[in-house]
Short mmCIF file of C-alpha atoms and ligand atoms in Angstrom, two decimals:
data_model
loop_
_atom_site.label_atom_id
_atom_site.label_comp_id
_atom_site.label_asym_id
_atom_site.label_seq_id
_atom_site.Cartn_x
_atom_site.Cartn_y
_atom_site.Cartn_z
CA UNK A 1192 51.22 -6.90 12.39
CA UNK A 1193 48.00 -6.99 14.30
CA UNK A 1194 46.12 -10.27 14.68
CA UNK A 1195 43.49 -9.56 12.06
CA UNK A 1196 46.12 -8.62 9.49
CA UNK A 1197 48.08 -11.82 10.10
CA UNK A 1198 44.96 -13.87 9.54
CA UNK A 1199 44.02 -12.00 6.39
CA UNK A 1200 47.49 -12.64 5.03
CA UNK A 1201 47.52 -16.33 6.00
CA UNK A 1202 44.04 -16.96 4.60
CA UNK A 1203 44.68 -14.88 1.48
CA UNK A 1204 41.51 -12.84 1.90
CA UNK A 1205 40.98 -9.11 1.66
CA UNK A 1206 38.32 -6.65 2.72
CA UNK A 1207 37.36 -8.66 5.78
CA UNK A 1208 37.36 -8.25 9.53
CA UNK A 1209 38.20 -11.32 11.60
CA UNK A 1210 35.85 -11.68 14.57
CA UNK A 1211 37.38 -14.72 16.25
CA UNK A 1212 37.96 -18.41 15.89
CA UNK A 1213 37.33 -21.69 17.62
CA UNK A 1214 37.87 -25.43 17.36
CA UNK A 1215 35.08 -27.77 16.50
CA UNK A 1216 35.05 -31.54 16.24
CA UNK A 1217 33.97 -33.02 12.95
CA UNK A 1218 33.88 -36.82 12.71
CA UNK A 1219 37.28 -37.93 14.10
CA UNK A 1220 38.86 -34.64 13.37
CA UNK A 1221 39.14 -31.17 14.83
CA UNK A 1222 38.55 -28.30 12.46
CA UNK A 1223 39.31 -24.61 12.80
CA UNK A 1224 36.32 -22.33 12.31
CA UNK A 1225 37.09 -18.66 11.72
CA UNK A 1226 34.35 -16.07 12.18
CA UNK A 1227 34.59 -13.05 9.94
CA UNK A 1228 32.57 -10.48 8.01
CA UNK A 1229 33.18 -8.24 4.99
CA UNK A 1230 34.42 -4.71 5.68
CA UNK A 1231 31.97 -1.89 5.19
CA UNK A 1232 33.13 -1.24 1.61
CA UNK A 1233 32.51 -4.88 0.66
CA UNK A 1234 29.17 -5.17 2.46
CA UNK A 1235 25.74 -5.13 0.81
CA UNK A 1236 26.84 -5.82 -2.76
CA UNK A 1237 25.04 -7.92 -5.37
CA UNK A 1238 26.77 -11.27 -5.89
CA UNK A 1239 26.14 -11.05 -9.65
CA UNK A 1240 27.14 -7.52 -10.57
CA UNK A 1241 28.95 -6.32 -7.41
CA UNK A 1242 26.82 -3.17 -7.35
CA UNK A 1243 25.89 -1.81 -3.95
CA UNK A 1244 22.26 -2.61 -3.15
CA UNK A 1245 19.60 -2.17 -0.53
CA UNK A 1246 19.57 -4.85 2.19
CA UNK A 1247 16.68 -7.30 1.96
CA UNK A 1248 16.79 -9.75 4.89
CA UNK A 1249 19.12 -12.05 6.82
CA UNK A 1250 18.76 -14.87 4.28
CA UNK A 1251 19.58 -18.33 5.60
CA UNK A 1252 21.62 -16.94 8.51
CA UNK A 1253 25.23 -17.95 9.08
CA UNK A 1254 27.07 -19.84 6.31
CA UNK A 1255 30.34 -21.74 6.08
CA UNK A 1256 32.97 -21.94 3.37
CA UNK A 1257 35.76 -24.49 3.26
CA UNK A 1258 39.13 -22.69 3.03
CA UNK A 1259 42.59 -24.08 2.23
CA UNK A 1260 44.04 -26.22 5.01
CA UNK A 1261 46.39 -24.61 7.51
CA UNK A 1262 49.13 -27.20 7.80
CA UNK A 1263 47.29 -30.41 8.59
CA UNK A 1264 44.10 -28.76 9.76
CA UNK A 1265 40.90 -28.23 7.83
CA UNK A 1266 39.67 -24.63 8.00
CA UNK A 1267 36.22 -23.14 7.56
CA UNK A 1268 35.25 -19.50 7.27
CA UNK A 1269 31.97 -18.60 8.90
CA UNK A 1270 29.92 -15.46 8.27
CA UNK A 1271 26.37 -14.17 8.05
CA UNK A 1272 24.91 -14.36 4.53
CA UNK A 1273 22.27 -11.66 4.25
CA UNK A 1274 20.31 -11.03 1.08
CA UNK A 1275 20.21 -7.81 -0.89
CA UNK A 1276 17.77 -6.49 -3.43
CA UNK A 1277 19.51 -5.63 -6.72
CA UNK A 1278 17.69 -3.47 -9.25
CA UNK A 1279 18.86 -5.70 -12.04
CA UNK A 1280 19.12 -9.15 -10.44
CA UNK A 1281 16.36 -9.07 -7.83
CA UNK A 1282 16.76 -10.59 -4.37
CA UNK A 1283 20.12 -12.37 -4.18
CA UNK A 1284 22.58 -13.42 -1.46
CA UNK A 1285 25.08 -10.61 -0.88
CA UNK A 1286 28.56 -11.03 -2.36
CA UNK A 1287 31.43 -12.04 -0.06
CA UNK A 1288 35.02 -11.09 -0.93
CA UNK A 1289 36.41 -14.57 -0.26
CA UNK A 1290 34.18 -16.79 -2.40
CA UNK A 1291 32.35 -17.03 -5.73
CA UNK A 1292 28.55 -16.76 -5.61
CA UNK A 1293 26.87 -20.01 -4.61
CA UNK A 1294 30.15 -21.69 -3.67
CA UNK A 1295 30.75 -23.67 -0.48
CA UNK A 1296 34.51 -23.20 -0.89
CA UNK A 1297 36.67 -20.09 -0.84
CA UNK A 1298 38.10 -18.68 -4.05
CA UNK A 1299 41.65 -19.78 -3.07
CA UNK A 1300 40.43 -23.29 -2.39
CA UNK A 1301 38.61 -23.46 -5.72
CA UNK A 1302 41.55 -22.08 -7.70
CA UNK A 1303 43.87 -24.61 -6.08
CA UNK A 1304 41.41 -27.39 -6.85
CA UNK A 1305 41.10 -26.35 -10.52
CA UNK A 1306 44.87 -25.97 -10.89
CA UNK A 1307 45.42 -29.48 -9.50
CA UNK A 1308 42.64 -31.00 -11.61
CA UNK A 1309 44.31 -29.71 -14.76
CA UNK A 1310 47.53 -31.43 -13.78
CA UNK A 1311 46.88 -34.63 -11.92
CA UNK A 1312 44.43 -37.48 -11.52
CA UNK A 1313 40.99 -37.25 -9.95
CA UNK A 1314 42.02 -39.60 -7.14
CA UNK A 1315 44.93 -37.41 -6.11
CA UNK A 1316 42.83 -34.22 -6.13
CA UNK A 1317 40.05 -35.79 -4.07
CA UNK A 1318 42.38 -37.31 -1.51
CA UNK A 1319 44.62 -34.28 -1.12
CA UNK A 1320 41.76 -31.81 -0.78
CA UNK A 1321 39.43 -34.20 1.06
CA UNK A 1322 36.46 -33.61 -1.24
CA UNK A 1323 34.38 -35.77 -3.58
CA UNK A 1324 34.73 -35.89 -7.37
CA UNK A 1325 31.27 -34.41 -7.65
CA UNK A 1326 32.47 -31.35 -5.71
CA UNK A 1327 35.56 -31.11 -7.92
CA UNK A 1328 33.37 -31.10 -11.06
CA UNK A 1329 31.17 -28.34 -9.58
CA UNK A 1330 34.25 -26.30 -8.63
CA UNK A 1331 35.74 -26.61 -12.13
CA UNK A 1332 32.40 -25.55 -13.61
CA UNK A 1333 32.29 -22.43 -11.45
CA UNK A 1334 35.93 -21.47 -12.01
CA UNK A 1335 35.56 -21.83 -15.79
CA UNK A 1336 32.32 -19.84 -15.92
CA UNK A 1337 33.99 -17.11 -13.86
CA UNK A 1338 37.15 -16.96 -15.96
CA UNK A 1339 35.42 -17.38 -19.32
CA UNK A 1340 33.26 -14.37 -18.44
CA UNK A 1341 36.41 -12.28 -18.01
CA UNK A 1342 38.32 -13.28 -21.16
CA UNK A 1343 37.39 -13.01 -24.81
CA UNK A 1344 38.19 -16.47 -26.13
CA UNK A 1345 36.96 -15.63 -29.63
CA UNK A 1346 39.12 -12.55 -30.17
CA UNK A 1347 41.69 -12.52 -33.00
CA UNK A 1348 40.77 -15.87 -34.52
CA UNK A 1349 42.16 -16.45 -38.02
CA UNK A 1350 42.63 -20.16 -38.57
CA UNK A 1351 40.25 -22.52 -36.80
CA UNK A 1352 39.46 -26.21 -36.76
CA UNK A 1353 35.92 -27.48 -36.30
CA UNK A 1354 35.58 -30.97 -34.95
CA UNK A 1355 33.03 -33.40 -33.59
CA UNK A 1356 34.04 -35.34 -30.50
CA UNK A 1357 32.12 -38.43 -29.40
CA UNK A 1358 31.47 -39.08 -25.72
CA UNK A 1359 29.21 -41.39 -23.71
CA UNK A 1360 30.60 -44.27 -25.75
CA UNK A 1361 29.76 -42.63 -29.02
CA UNK A 1362 26.12 -41.93 -28.17
CA UNK A 1363 26.59 -38.21 -27.69
CA UNK A 1364 28.66 -35.58 -29.46
CA UNK A 1365 30.26 -32.23 -28.80
CA UNK A 1366 31.14 -29.71 -31.47
CA UNK A 1367 34.52 -28.16 -30.69
CA UNK A 1368 36.37 -25.22 -32.21
CA UNK A 1369 40.15 -25.09 -31.89
CA UNK A 1370 42.42 -22.12 -32.71
CA UNK A 1371 45.13 -23.48 -35.02
CA UNK A 1372 47.54 -20.69 -34.10
CA UNK A 1373 47.50 -21.20 -30.34
CA UNK A 1374 46.28 -24.80 -30.20
CA UNK A 1375 43.61 -23.69 -27.75
CA UNK A 1376 40.08 -24.94 -27.51
CA UNK A 1377 38.04 -21.75 -27.89
CA UNK A 1378 34.47 -22.98 -28.06
CA UNK A 1379 32.50 -26.18 -27.41
CA UNK A 1380 28.84 -27.11 -27.19
CA UNK A 1381 26.76 -30.28 -27.02
CA UNK A 1382 25.39 -31.60 -30.31
CA UNK A 1383 26.63 -32.03 -33.87
CA UNK A 1384 24.49 -30.29 -36.42
CA UNK A 1385 24.22 -26.99 -38.24
CA UNK A 1386 22.17 -25.40 -35.43
CA UNK A 1387 25.00 -26.09 -32.96
CA UNK A 1388 27.59 -24.59 -35.28
CA UNK A 1389 25.34 -21.61 -36.02
CA UNK A 1390 25.52 -20.81 -32.29
CA UNK A 1391 29.29 -20.53 -32.61
CA UNK A 1392 29.11 -18.13 -35.55
CA UNK A 1393 26.50 -16.07 -33.72
CA UNK A 1394 28.85 -15.76 -30.74
CA UNK A 1395 31.69 -14.85 -33.10
CA UNK A 1396 29.63 -12.22 -34.93
CA UNK A 1397 29.67 -11.17 -38.60
CA UNK A 1398 32.72 -8.95 -38.37
CA UNK A 1399 34.96 -11.51 -36.73
CA UNK A 1400 33.65 -14.34 -38.95
CA UNK A 1401 34.84 -12.29 -41.91
CA UNK A 1402 38.37 -12.25 -40.45
CA UNK A 1403 38.66 -16.04 -40.61
CA UNK A 1404 41.14 -17.06 -43.28
CA UNK A 1405 41.15 -20.86 -42.91
CA UNK A 1406 38.70 -23.35 -41.50
CA UNK A 1407 39.56 -27.02 -41.22
CA UNK A 1408 36.99 -29.73 -40.63
CA UNK A 1409 36.34 -33.42 -41.21
CA UNK A 1410 34.17 -34.64 -44.08
CA UNK A 1411 30.88 -33.62 -42.43
CA UNK A 1412 28.74 -31.85 -45.04
CA UNK A 1413 26.84 -29.81 -42.45
CA UNK A 1414 30.07 -28.18 -41.30
CA UNK A 1415 30.97 -27.30 -44.90
CA UNK A 1416 27.51 -25.83 -45.53
CA UNK A 1417 27.53 -23.63 -42.41
CA UNK A 1418 31.13 -22.45 -42.96
CA UNK A 1419 30.49 -21.57 -46.61
CA UNK A 1420 27.50 -19.49 -45.54
CA UNK A 1421 28.97 -17.84 -42.45
CA UNK A 1422 32.61 -17.36 -43.42
CA UNK A 1423 32.55 -17.26 -47.23
CA UNK A 1424 36.06 -15.79 -47.51
CA UNK A 1425 37.76 -18.52 -45.47
CA UNK A 1426 39.52 -21.35 -47.29
CA UNK A 1427 37.81 -24.57 -46.28
CA UNK A 1428 40.34 -27.34 -45.71
CA UNK A 1429 39.98 -30.96 -44.75
CA UNK A 1430 41.81 -31.76 -41.54
CA UNK A 1431 44.79 -34.08 -42.31
CA UNK A 1432 44.18 -35.69 -38.92
CA UNK A 1433 40.84 -37.03 -40.20
CA UNK A 1434 42.07 -38.08 -43.65
CA UNK A 1435 44.83 -40.19 -42.11
CA UNK A 1436 42.26 -41.59 -39.66
CA UNK A 1437 40.15 -42.77 -42.63
CA UNK A 1438 43.17 -44.62 -44.01
CA UNK A 1439 43.90 -46.14 -40.60
CA UNK A 1440 40.31 -47.34 -40.39
CA UNK A 1441 40.50 -48.93 -43.86
CA UNK A 1442 43.78 -50.61 -42.91
CA UNK A 1443 42.28 -51.96 -39.72
CA UNK A 1444 39.41 -53.46 -41.68
CA UNK A 1445 41.87 -55.27 -43.98
CA UNK A 1446 43.77 -56.50 -40.91
CA UNK A 1447 40.55 -57.86 -39.38
CA UNK A 1448 39.70 -59.76 -42.59
CA UNK A 1449 43.19 -61.22 -42.77
CA UNK A 1450 43.00 -62.34 -39.15
CA UNK A 1451 39.63 -64.02 -39.72
CA UNK A 1452 40.97 -65.84 -42.78
CA UNK A 1453 43.98 -67.08 -40.85
CA UNK A 1454 41.82 -68.38 -38.03
CA UNK A 1455 39.35 -70.04 -40.42
CA UNK A 1456 42.32 -71.65 -42.20
CA UNK A 1457 43.44 -73.16 -38.87
CA UNK A 1458 47.03 -72.02 -39.27
CA UNK A 1459 47.96 -71.70 -35.58
CA UNK A 1460 51.54 -70.71 -36.22
CA UNK A 1461 50.65 -67.84 -38.49
CA UNK A 1462 47.70 -66.69 -36.38
CA UNK A 1463 50.05 -66.50 -33.39
CA UNK A 1464 52.57 -64.41 -35.27
CA UNK A 1465 49.71 -62.08 -36.12
CA UNK A 1466 49.09 -61.19 -32.48
CA UNK A 1467 49.86 -57.56 -31.69
CA UNK A 1468 49.71 -56.72 -35.40
CA UNK A 1469 47.14 -54.00 -34.89
CA UNK A 1470 49.49 -51.58 -33.10
CA UNK A 1471 52.38 -52.43 -35.36
CA UNK A 1472 50.22 -51.41 -38.30
CA UNK A 1473 48.47 -48.29 -37.03
CA UNK A 1474 51.32 -46.62 -35.13
CA UNK A 1475 53.67 -44.22 -36.85
CA UNK A 1476 56.83 -46.11 -37.91
CA UNK A 1477 59.00 -43.91 -35.68
CA UNK A 1478 57.03 -44.95 -32.58
CA UNK A 1479 57.29 -48.71 -33.09
CA UNK A 1480 58.90 -50.95 -30.49
CA UNK A 1481 61.48 -53.54 -31.59
CA UNK A 1482 58.92 -56.29 -31.31
CA UNK A 1483 56.37 -54.38 -33.37
CA UNK A 1484 58.97 -53.82 -36.07
CA UNK A 1485 59.54 -57.58 -36.19
CA UNK A 1486 55.79 -58.18 -36.50
CA UNK A 1487 55.64 -55.69 -39.36
CA UNK A 1488 58.56 -57.36 -41.14
CA UNK A 1489 56.74 -60.69 -40.76
CA UNK A 1490 53.62 -59.24 -42.36
CA UNK A 1491 55.66 -57.86 -45.25
CA UNK A 1492 57.00 -61.35 -45.92
CA UNK A 1493 53.87 -63.46 -45.49
CA UNK A 1494 50.97 -61.19 -46.26
CA UNK A 1495 51.49 -59.01 -49.28
CA UNK A 1496 47.93 -57.68 -49.41
CA UNK A 1497 47.88 -56.46 -45.82
CA UNK A 1498 51.35 -54.98 -46.23
CA UNK A 1499 50.19 -53.13 -49.32
CA UNK A 1500 47.35 -51.66 -47.27
CA UNK A 1501 49.89 -50.61 -44.66
CA UNK A 1502 52.06 -48.88 -47.26
CA UNK A 1503 49.01 -47.08 -48.64
CA UNK A 1504 48.25 -45.70 -45.17
CA UNK A 1505 51.85 -44.62 -44.61
CA UNK A 1506 52.13 -43.05 -48.05
CA UNK A 1507 48.99 -40.99 -47.41
CA UNK A 1508 50.53 -39.75 -44.17
CA UNK A 1509 53.60 -38.69 -46.12
CA UNK A 1510 51.41 -36.59 -48.43
CA UNK A 1511 50.51 -34.31 -45.51
CA UNK A 1512 54.03 -34.28 -44.13
CA UNK A 1513 55.23 -33.04 -47.53
CA UNK A 1514 52.50 -30.37 -47.96
CA UNK A 1515 52.46 -27.79 -50.79
CA UNK A 1516 53.17 -28.72 -54.40
CA UNK A 1517 55.25 -31.84 -53.51
CA UNK A 1518 52.27 -32.97 -51.41
CA UNK A 1519 49.91 -32.50 -54.37
CA UNK A 1520 52.16 -34.55 -56.62
CA UNK A 1521 52.37 -37.32 -54.03
CA UNK A 1522 48.61 -37.24 -53.59
CA UNK A 1523 47.97 -37.62 -57.32
CA UNK A 1524 50.30 -40.65 -57.29
CA UNK A 1525 48.58 -42.03 -54.24
CA UNK A 1526 45.12 -41.82 -55.80
CA UNK A 1527 46.31 -43.60 -58.95
CA UNK A 1528 47.90 -46.35 -56.85
CA UNK A 1529 44.94 -46.77 -54.49
CA UNK A 1530 42.47 -46.98 -57.41
CA UNK A 1531 44.14 -50.06 -58.83
CA UNK A 1532 45.34 -51.68 -55.58
CA UNK A 1533 42.55 -54.32 -55.63
CA UNK A 1534 41.76 -53.75 -51.94
CA UNK A 1535 38.10 -52.64 -51.86
CA UNK A 1536 38.56 -50.52 -48.70
CA UNK A 1537 41.29 -48.44 -50.31
CA UNK A 1538 39.57 -48.24 -53.71
CA UNK A 1539 36.65 -46.75 -51.79
CA UNK A 1540 38.95 -44.38 -49.91
CA UNK A 1541 40.45 -43.22 -53.21
CA UNK A 1542 36.91 -42.32 -54.33
CA UNK A 1543 36.21 -40.39 -51.12
CA UNK A 1544 39.48 -38.51 -51.42
CA UNK A 1545 38.78 -37.67 -55.07
CA UNK A 1546 35.39 -36.28 -54.03
CA UNK A 1547 37.03 -34.00 -51.45
CA UNK A 1548 39.99 -33.16 -53.66
CA UNK A 1549 39.38 -29.37 -53.78
CA UNK A 1550 39.28 -29.20 -49.96
CA UNK A 1551 42.32 -31.47 -49.59
CA UNK A 1552 44.20 -29.37 -52.14
CA UNK A 1553 43.43 -26.33 -49.96
CA UNK A 1554 44.87 -28.23 -47.00
CA UNK A 1555 48.10 -28.92 -48.89
CA UNK A 1556 48.50 -25.46 -50.43
CA UNK A 1557 47.95 -23.68 -47.12
CA UNK A 1558 50.07 -26.17 -45.19
CA UNK A 1559 47.27 -26.88 -42.75
CA UNK A 1560 48.75 -29.71 -40.76
CA UNK A 1561 48.84 -28.24 -37.35
CA UNK A 1562 50.45 -30.33 -34.67
CA UNK A 1563 49.15 -28.06 -31.91
CA UNK A 1564 45.50 -28.50 -32.69
CA UNK A 1565 46.04 -32.19 -33.26
CA UNK A 1566 47.45 -32.45 -29.73
CA UNK A 1567 44.31 -30.74 -28.45
CA UNK A 1568 42.09 -33.09 -30.43
CA UNK A 1569 43.93 -36.10 -29.09
CA UNK A 1570 43.67 -34.72 -25.58
CA UNK A 1571 39.91 -34.15 -25.90
CA UNK A 1572 39.44 -37.73 -27.04
CA UNK A 1573 41.44 -39.00 -24.08
CA UNK A 1574 39.38 -36.85 -21.76
CA UNK A 1575 36.13 -38.38 -22.98
CA UNK A 1576 37.37 -41.90 -22.34
CA UNK A 1577 38.90 -41.22 -18.95
CA UNK A 1578 37.01 -42.71 -16.04
CA UNK A 1579 35.73 -39.35 -14.87
CA UNK A 1580 32.01 -39.43 -14.10
CA UNK A 1581 30.93 -36.60 -16.36
CA UNK A 1582 27.22 -36.47 -15.70
CA UNK A 1583 26.55 -33.70 -18.16
CA UNK A 1584 28.17 -32.55 -21.40
CA UNK A 1585 28.65 -29.18 -19.68
CA UNK A 1586 30.90 -30.80 -17.06
CA UNK A 1587 32.96 -32.35 -19.83
CA UNK A 1588 33.18 -29.01 -21.65
CA UNK A 1589 34.33 -27.24 -18.46
CA UNK A 1590 37.04 -29.84 -17.98
CA UNK A 1591 38.15 -29.44 -21.59
CA UNK A 1592 38.21 -25.65 -21.28
CA UNK A 1593 40.23 -25.95 -18.08
CA UNK A 1594 42.93 -28.11 -19.63
CA UNK A 1595 42.89 -26.89 -23.25
CA UNK A 1596 41.17 -23.52 -23.23
CA UNK A 1597 43.87 -21.67 -21.32
CA UNK A 1598 41.40 -20.95 -18.53
CA UNK A 1599 43.23 -22.66 -15.70
CA UNK A 1600 43.69 -20.20 -12.81
CA UNK A 1601 47.14 -19.58 -11.32
CA UNK A 1602 47.77 -20.91 -7.83
CA UNK A 1603 46.47 -18.41 -5.25
CA UNK A 1604 49.08 -16.00 -3.94
CA UNK A 1605 51.28 -16.38 -7.07
CA UNK A 1606 51.40 -14.22 -10.14
CA UNK A 1607 49.68 -15.29 -13.37
CA UNK A 1608 52.49 -16.90 -15.39
ZN1 ZN B 1174 23.09 -7.20 -9.48
#
């Protein structure tokens, strides 16, 4: 192998000629700077459409791109960055085979960064790659835009879930669309109103909207209105995830009242036993720790009203585990029970559920309790609360698409799994 070929192989770049390299000191460190230029075939192409164009000028002169480290050493590629004049895109910097347009990192570096970000914490990524979180966010944005442009995320959709996700401590919202069959996030945009959702259906197009068989959503009327108009043939179902969340919220309200009464009554002993009750009550029984089970048993003995609320929540969960006709029978029983349970929060919930009964019946008949999309929903909610400085909703969407949209790139030099 000749020198240039060895370097191309080591750096994972193609269509380039290596001109030389040298050491340079940077802070307390020595970095390797490799001079190179694109081969003739890769020269003078538009960075947007890759078409060959007329040269324009020398642009900003020589540029540098951070490449993957070689062993312990930081590496930079250095090359002239002339501008070309594209008939369609005007005067733009010419494409280079080793990096995405506008990037300060090579493609291999960016793919590695995105791959790591999907799998480990921000701190680890930043320390390992020696870059800031801000750079990581920009890299993820670019990688996602690049890969989303090459895949049709909206192809073959049949059963989808539409959801609103709060971020910025509940001050802002994203509308997200999840594919129930793959569990993937296929679309997301800032906002929560019919205009936002209209954008999704416009991207999907009339023909593909007509192929939708099931759409799940929460109780938001604007979602129902848009879906009925845009996908009239699809069965509209209420997401079990949200219905159970309503019951959990009602239960938590009853718990809060009970706690306040205990404190006002000055019963220290009982108030103490009540500590940690929240998790014991809201978690699924199978996930309870030994201690939480004891707390729950204590509640059953000393606080009949709160325990009744707990049973109502659990019974509603069972409705969706049962599905189909058995689920419908259980639901009818649940409504009758909740109506006369003398707990205002659950009487109210029984009314809400009765109002949405046709949609909930759809949910049960079609067996729409999809664990995959629920995992994605849970993940999205975790993402919004994680201490990542998402400065824009777009950055948050890119991160969500990276981890849940199936857009994470493979590691450079390996085959797409
Ligand atoms: Zn162009």
